[in-house]
GROMACS .gro file of C-alpha atoms in nm:
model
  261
    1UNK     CA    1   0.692  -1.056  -2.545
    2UNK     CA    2   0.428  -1.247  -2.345
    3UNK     CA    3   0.545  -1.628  -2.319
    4UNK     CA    4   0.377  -1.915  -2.146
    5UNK     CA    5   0.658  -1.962  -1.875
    6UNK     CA    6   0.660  -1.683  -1.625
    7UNK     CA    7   1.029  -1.845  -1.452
    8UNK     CA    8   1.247  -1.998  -1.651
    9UNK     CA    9   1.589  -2.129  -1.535
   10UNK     CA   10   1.838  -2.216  -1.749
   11UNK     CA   11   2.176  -2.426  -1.599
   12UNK     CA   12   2.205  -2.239  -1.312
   13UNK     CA   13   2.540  -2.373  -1.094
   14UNK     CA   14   2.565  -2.202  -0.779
   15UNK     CA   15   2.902  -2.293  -0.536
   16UNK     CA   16   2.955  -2.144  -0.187
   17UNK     CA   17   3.385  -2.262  -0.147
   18UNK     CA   18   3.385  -2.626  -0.193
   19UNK     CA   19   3.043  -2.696  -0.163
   20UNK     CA   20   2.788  -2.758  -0.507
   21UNK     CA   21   2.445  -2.628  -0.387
   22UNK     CA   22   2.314  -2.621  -0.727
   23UNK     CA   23   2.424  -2.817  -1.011
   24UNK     CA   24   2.349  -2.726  -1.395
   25UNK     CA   25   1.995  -2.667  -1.338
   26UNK     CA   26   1.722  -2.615  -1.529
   27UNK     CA   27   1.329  -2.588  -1.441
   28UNK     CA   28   1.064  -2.355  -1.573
   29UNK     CA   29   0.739  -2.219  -1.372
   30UNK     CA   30   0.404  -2.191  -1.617
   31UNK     CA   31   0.181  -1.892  -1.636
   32UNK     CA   32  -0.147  -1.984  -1.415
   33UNK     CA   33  -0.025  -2.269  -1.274
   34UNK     CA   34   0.035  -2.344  -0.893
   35UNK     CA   35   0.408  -2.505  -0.941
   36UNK     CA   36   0.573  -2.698  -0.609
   37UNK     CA   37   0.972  -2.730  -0.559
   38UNK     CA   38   1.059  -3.042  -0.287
   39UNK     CA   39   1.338  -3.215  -0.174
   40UNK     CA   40   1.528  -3.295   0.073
   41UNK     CA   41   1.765  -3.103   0.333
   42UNK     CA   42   2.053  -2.995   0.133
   43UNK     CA   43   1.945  -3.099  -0.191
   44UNK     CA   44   1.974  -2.687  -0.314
   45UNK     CA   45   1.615  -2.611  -0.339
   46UNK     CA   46   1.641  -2.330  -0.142
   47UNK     CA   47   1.965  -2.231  -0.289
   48UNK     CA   48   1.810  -2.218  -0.605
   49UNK     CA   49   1.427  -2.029  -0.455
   50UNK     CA   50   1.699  -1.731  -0.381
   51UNK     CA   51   1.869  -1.738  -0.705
   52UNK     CA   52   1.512  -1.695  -0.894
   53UNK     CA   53   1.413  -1.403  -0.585
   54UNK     CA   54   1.756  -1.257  -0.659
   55UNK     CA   55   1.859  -1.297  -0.298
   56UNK     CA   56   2.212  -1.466  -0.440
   57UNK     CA   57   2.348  -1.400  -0.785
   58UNK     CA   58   2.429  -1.757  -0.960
   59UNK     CA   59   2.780  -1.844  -1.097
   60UNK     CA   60   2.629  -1.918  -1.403
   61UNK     CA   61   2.334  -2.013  -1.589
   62UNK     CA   62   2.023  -1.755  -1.650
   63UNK     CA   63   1.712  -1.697  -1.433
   64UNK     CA   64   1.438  -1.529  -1.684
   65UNK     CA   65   1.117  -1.358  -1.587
   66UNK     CA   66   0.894  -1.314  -1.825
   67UNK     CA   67   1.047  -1.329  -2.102
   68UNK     CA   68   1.328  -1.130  -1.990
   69UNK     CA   69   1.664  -1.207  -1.877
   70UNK     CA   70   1.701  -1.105  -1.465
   71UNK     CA   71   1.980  -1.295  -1.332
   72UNK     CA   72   2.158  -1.081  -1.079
   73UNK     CA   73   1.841  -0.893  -1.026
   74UNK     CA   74   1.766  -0.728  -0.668
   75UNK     CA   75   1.458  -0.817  -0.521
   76UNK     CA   76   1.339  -0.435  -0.567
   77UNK     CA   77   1.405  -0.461  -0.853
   78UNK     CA   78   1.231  -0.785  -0.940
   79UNK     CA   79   0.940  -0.644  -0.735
   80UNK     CA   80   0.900  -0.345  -0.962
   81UNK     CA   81   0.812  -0.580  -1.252
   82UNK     CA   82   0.598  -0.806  -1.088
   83UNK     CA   83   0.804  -1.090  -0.872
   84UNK     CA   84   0.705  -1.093  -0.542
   85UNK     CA   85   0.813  -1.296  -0.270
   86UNK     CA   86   0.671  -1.407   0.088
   87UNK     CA   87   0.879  -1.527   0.411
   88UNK     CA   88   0.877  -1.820   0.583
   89UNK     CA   89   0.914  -1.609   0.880
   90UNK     CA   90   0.646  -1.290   0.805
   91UNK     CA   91   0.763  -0.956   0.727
   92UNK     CA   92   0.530  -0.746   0.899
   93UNK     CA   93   0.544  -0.366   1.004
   94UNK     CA   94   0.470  -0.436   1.386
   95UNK     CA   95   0.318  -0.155   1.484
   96UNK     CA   96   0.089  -0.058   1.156
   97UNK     CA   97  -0.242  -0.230   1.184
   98UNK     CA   98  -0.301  -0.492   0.951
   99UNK     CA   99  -0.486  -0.226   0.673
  100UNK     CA  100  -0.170  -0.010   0.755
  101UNK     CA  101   0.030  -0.306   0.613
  102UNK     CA  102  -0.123  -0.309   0.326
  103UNK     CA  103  -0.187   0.034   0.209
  104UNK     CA  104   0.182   0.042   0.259
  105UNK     CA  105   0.291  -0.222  -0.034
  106UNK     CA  106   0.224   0.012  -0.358
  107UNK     CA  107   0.536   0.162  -0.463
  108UNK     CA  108   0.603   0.502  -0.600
  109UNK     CA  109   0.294   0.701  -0.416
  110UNK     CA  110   0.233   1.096  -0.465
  111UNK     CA  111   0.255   1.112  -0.058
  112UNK     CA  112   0.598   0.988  -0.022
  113UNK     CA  113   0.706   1.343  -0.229
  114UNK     CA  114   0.724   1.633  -0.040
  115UNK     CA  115   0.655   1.847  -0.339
  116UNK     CA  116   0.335   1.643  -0.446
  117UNK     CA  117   0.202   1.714  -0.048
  118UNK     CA  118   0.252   2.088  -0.046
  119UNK     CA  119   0.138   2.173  -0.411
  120UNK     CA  120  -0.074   1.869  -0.519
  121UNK     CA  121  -0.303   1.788  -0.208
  122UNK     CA  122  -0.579   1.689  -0.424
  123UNK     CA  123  -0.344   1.394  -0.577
  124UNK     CA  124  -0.203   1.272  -0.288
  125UNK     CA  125  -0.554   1.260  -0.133
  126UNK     CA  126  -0.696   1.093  -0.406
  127UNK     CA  127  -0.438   0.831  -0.456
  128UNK     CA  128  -0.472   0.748  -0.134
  129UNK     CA  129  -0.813   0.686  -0.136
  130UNK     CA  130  -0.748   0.465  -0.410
  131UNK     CA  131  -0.519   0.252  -0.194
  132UNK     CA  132  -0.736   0.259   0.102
  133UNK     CA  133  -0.996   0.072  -0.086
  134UNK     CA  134  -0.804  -0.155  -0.248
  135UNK     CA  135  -0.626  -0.291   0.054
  136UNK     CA  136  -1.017  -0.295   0.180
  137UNK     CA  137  -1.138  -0.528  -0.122
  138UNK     CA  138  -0.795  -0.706  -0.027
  139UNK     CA  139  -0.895  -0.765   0.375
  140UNK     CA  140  -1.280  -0.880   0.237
  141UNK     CA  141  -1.098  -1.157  -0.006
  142UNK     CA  142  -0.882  -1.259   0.281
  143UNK     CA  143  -1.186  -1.207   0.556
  144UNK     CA  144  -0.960  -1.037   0.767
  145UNK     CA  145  -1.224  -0.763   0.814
  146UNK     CA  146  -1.213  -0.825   1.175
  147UNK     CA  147  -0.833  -0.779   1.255
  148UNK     CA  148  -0.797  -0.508   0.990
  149UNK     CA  149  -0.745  -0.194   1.242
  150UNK     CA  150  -0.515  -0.479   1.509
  151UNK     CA  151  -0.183  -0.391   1.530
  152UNK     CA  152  -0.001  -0.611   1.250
  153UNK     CA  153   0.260  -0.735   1.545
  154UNK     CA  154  -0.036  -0.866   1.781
  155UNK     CA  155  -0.133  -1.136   1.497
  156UNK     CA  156  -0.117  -1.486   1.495
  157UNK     CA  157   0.128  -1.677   1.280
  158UNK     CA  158  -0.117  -1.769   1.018
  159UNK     CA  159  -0.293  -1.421   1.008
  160UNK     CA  160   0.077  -1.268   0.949
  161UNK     CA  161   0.120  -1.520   0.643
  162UNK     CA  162  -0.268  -1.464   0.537
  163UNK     CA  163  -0.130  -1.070   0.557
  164UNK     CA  164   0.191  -1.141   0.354
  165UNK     CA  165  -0.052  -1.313   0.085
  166UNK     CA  166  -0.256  -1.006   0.100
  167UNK     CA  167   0.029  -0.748   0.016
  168UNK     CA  168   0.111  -0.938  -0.293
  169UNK     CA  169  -0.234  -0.846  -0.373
  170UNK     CA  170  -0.153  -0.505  -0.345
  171UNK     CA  171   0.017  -0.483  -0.694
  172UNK     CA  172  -0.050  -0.675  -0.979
  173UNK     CA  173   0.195  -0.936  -0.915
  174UNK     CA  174   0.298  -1.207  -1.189
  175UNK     CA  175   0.401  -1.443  -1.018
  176UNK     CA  176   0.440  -1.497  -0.634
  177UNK     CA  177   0.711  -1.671  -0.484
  178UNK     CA  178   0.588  -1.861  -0.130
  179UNK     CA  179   0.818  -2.016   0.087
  180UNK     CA  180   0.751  -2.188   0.345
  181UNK     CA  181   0.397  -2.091   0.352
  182UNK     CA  182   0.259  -2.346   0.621
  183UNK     CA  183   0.532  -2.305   0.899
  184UNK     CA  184   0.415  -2.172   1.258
  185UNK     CA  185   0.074  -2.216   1.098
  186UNK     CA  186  -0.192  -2.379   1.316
  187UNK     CA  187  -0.416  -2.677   1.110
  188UNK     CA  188  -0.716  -2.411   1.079
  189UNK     CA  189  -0.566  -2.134   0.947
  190UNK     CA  190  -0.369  -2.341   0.735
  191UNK     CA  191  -0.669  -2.432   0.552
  192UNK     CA  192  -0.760  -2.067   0.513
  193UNK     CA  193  -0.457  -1.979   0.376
  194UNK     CA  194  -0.470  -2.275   0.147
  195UNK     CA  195  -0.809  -2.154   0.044
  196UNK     CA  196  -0.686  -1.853  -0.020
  197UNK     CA  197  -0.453  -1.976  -0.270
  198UNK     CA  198  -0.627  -2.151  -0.479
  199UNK     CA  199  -0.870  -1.889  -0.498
  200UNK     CA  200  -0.607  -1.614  -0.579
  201UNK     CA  201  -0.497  -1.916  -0.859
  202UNK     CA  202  -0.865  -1.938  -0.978
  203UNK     CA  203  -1.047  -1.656  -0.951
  204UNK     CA  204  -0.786  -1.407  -1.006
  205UNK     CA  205  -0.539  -1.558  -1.232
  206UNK     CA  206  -0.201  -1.540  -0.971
  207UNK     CA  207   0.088  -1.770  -1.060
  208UNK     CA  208   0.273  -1.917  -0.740
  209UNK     CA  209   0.585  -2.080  -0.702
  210UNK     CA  210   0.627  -2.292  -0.369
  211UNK     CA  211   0.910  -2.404  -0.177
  212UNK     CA  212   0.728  -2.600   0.128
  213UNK     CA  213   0.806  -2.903   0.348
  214UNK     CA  214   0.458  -3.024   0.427
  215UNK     CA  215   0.377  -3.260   0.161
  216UNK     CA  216   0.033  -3.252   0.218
  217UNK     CA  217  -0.007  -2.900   0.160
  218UNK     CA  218   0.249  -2.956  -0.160
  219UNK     CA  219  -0.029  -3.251  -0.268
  220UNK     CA  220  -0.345  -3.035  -0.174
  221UNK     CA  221  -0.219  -2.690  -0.445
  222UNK     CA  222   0.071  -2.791  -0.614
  223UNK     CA  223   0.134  -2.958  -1.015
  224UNK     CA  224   0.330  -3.009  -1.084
  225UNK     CA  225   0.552  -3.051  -0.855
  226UNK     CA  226   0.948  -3.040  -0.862
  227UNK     CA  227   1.168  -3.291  -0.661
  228UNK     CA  228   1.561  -3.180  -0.655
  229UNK     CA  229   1.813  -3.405  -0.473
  230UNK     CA  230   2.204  -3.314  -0.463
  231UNK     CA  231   2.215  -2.981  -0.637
  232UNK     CA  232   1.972  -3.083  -0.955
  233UNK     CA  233   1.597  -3.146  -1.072
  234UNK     CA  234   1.540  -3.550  -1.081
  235UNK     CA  235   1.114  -3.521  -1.158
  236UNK     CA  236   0.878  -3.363  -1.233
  237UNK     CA  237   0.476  -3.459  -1.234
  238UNK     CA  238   0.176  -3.447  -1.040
  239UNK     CA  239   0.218  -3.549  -0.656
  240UNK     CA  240   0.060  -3.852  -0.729
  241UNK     CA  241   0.330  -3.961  -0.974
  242UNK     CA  242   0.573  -3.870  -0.714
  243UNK     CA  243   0.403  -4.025  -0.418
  244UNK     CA  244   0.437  -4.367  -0.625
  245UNK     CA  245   0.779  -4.323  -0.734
  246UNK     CA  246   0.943  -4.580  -0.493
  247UNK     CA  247   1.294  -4.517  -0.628
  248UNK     CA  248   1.208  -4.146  -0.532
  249UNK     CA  249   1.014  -4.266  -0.229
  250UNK     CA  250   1.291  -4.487  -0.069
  251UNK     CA  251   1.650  -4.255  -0.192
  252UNK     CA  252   1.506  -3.892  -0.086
  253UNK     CA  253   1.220  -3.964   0.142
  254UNK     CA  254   1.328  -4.218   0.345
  255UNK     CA  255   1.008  -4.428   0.322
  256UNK     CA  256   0.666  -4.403   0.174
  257UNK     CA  257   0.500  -4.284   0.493
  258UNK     CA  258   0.685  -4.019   0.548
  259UNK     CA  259   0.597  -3.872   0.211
  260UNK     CA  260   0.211  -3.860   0.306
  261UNK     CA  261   0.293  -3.751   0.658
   0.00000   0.00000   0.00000
């Protein structure tokens, strides 16, 4: 059943011993839509991001995908029907170049059997041609052309995150979870990536859901955008509506400089 909310998170309460990282919360992600999640340290955003990857299992409450319920989920297994997920440290394999990397994302291939290699050649060949290209068109979107045969570990910080972004190109993703997208990323490449974002959002129809701490960024790709404090959801809106919030300015941003900053 297709429904117009690719996440949605019903009262989700997550405790780790005494402490309340997430309280009772609810908040839904829409198909085609660039959705941002904000707050403060502590206030359980990130708790909650890894409760929706399936990275921790909540106490209660329901994560569904899709239409379907997931909670408790592995990541594999989320990634099998679409969820994908990028680091706010990359993930790359170091010493595969950077089309390596990519041709390596597509699960289930006819080369990883041994069988399929000794009596279907022709298959495994084929397949593989198909990936090849693909991760091709992938480095062209990206215009990564000219790193595409570097060594994946000899990158810069942004190229690794434009990389990550690639790989969830590799499959046909539903929605892709970014977190942390602009850290150890210089101003330049930060655009790129950026760019790349909204284009993925445009042209190609990609759903994203951000966790990020650079407001700016947040402002430039994200509505709406979600503010939690203390465990629970306390807006929703456009960045503008939050920007001129002052009770939300002053109580979880300290002033309203630092939310443009």
């Amino acid at each position: 059943m297709t429904t117009d909310l690719v996440i949605d998170v019903r009262n989700v309460t997550k405790r780790f011993g005494g402490l309340l990282a997430v309280n009772d919360c609810s908040l839904s992600v829409r198909r085609g839509s660039i959705t941002g999640l904000i707050g403060p340290n502590g206030a359980g955003k990130s708790t909650l991001f890894n409760m929706v990857a399936g990275n921790i299992v909540p106490d209660s409450g329901q994560v569904i995908f899709d239409g379907a319920d997931v909670t408790g989920m592995k990541p594999y297994q989320l990634f099998r029907i679409g969820m994908l997920r990028t680091f706010q440290i990359a993930h790359e394999f170091s010493q595969m170049t950077a089309l390596e990397n990519l041709m390596m994302v597509p699960g289930d291939q006819p080369g990883e059997h041994l069988l399929d290699t000794w009596f279907r050649p022709g298959l495994v060949k084929s397949r593989e041609t198909a990936v090849r290209k693909k991760a091709l068109d992938v480095v062209d979107f990206l215009k990564l052309g000219h790193v595409r045969n570097e060594l994946a570990g000899n990158l810069s910080g942004g190229q690794k995150k434009l990389l990550e972004l690639g790989r969830t190109m590799m499959v046909d993703a539903k929605v892709v979870l970014l977190d942390e997208v602009a850290a150890g990323v210089n101003k330049s490449l930060l655009n790129d990536l950026a760019s790349n974002i909204e284009r993925m959002n445009r042209e190609l129809g990609y759903t994203f859901f951000v966790i990020e701490h650079d407001m700016d960024l947040i402002g430039r790709l994200c509505d709406p955008v979600i503010v939690m404090a203390q465990g629970e959801k306390i807006a929703e809106g456009p960045m503008a509506e939050i920007r001129a919030n002052p009770q939300i300015v002053e109580a979880y941003f300290g002033s309203p400089a630092e939310v443009v900053s």
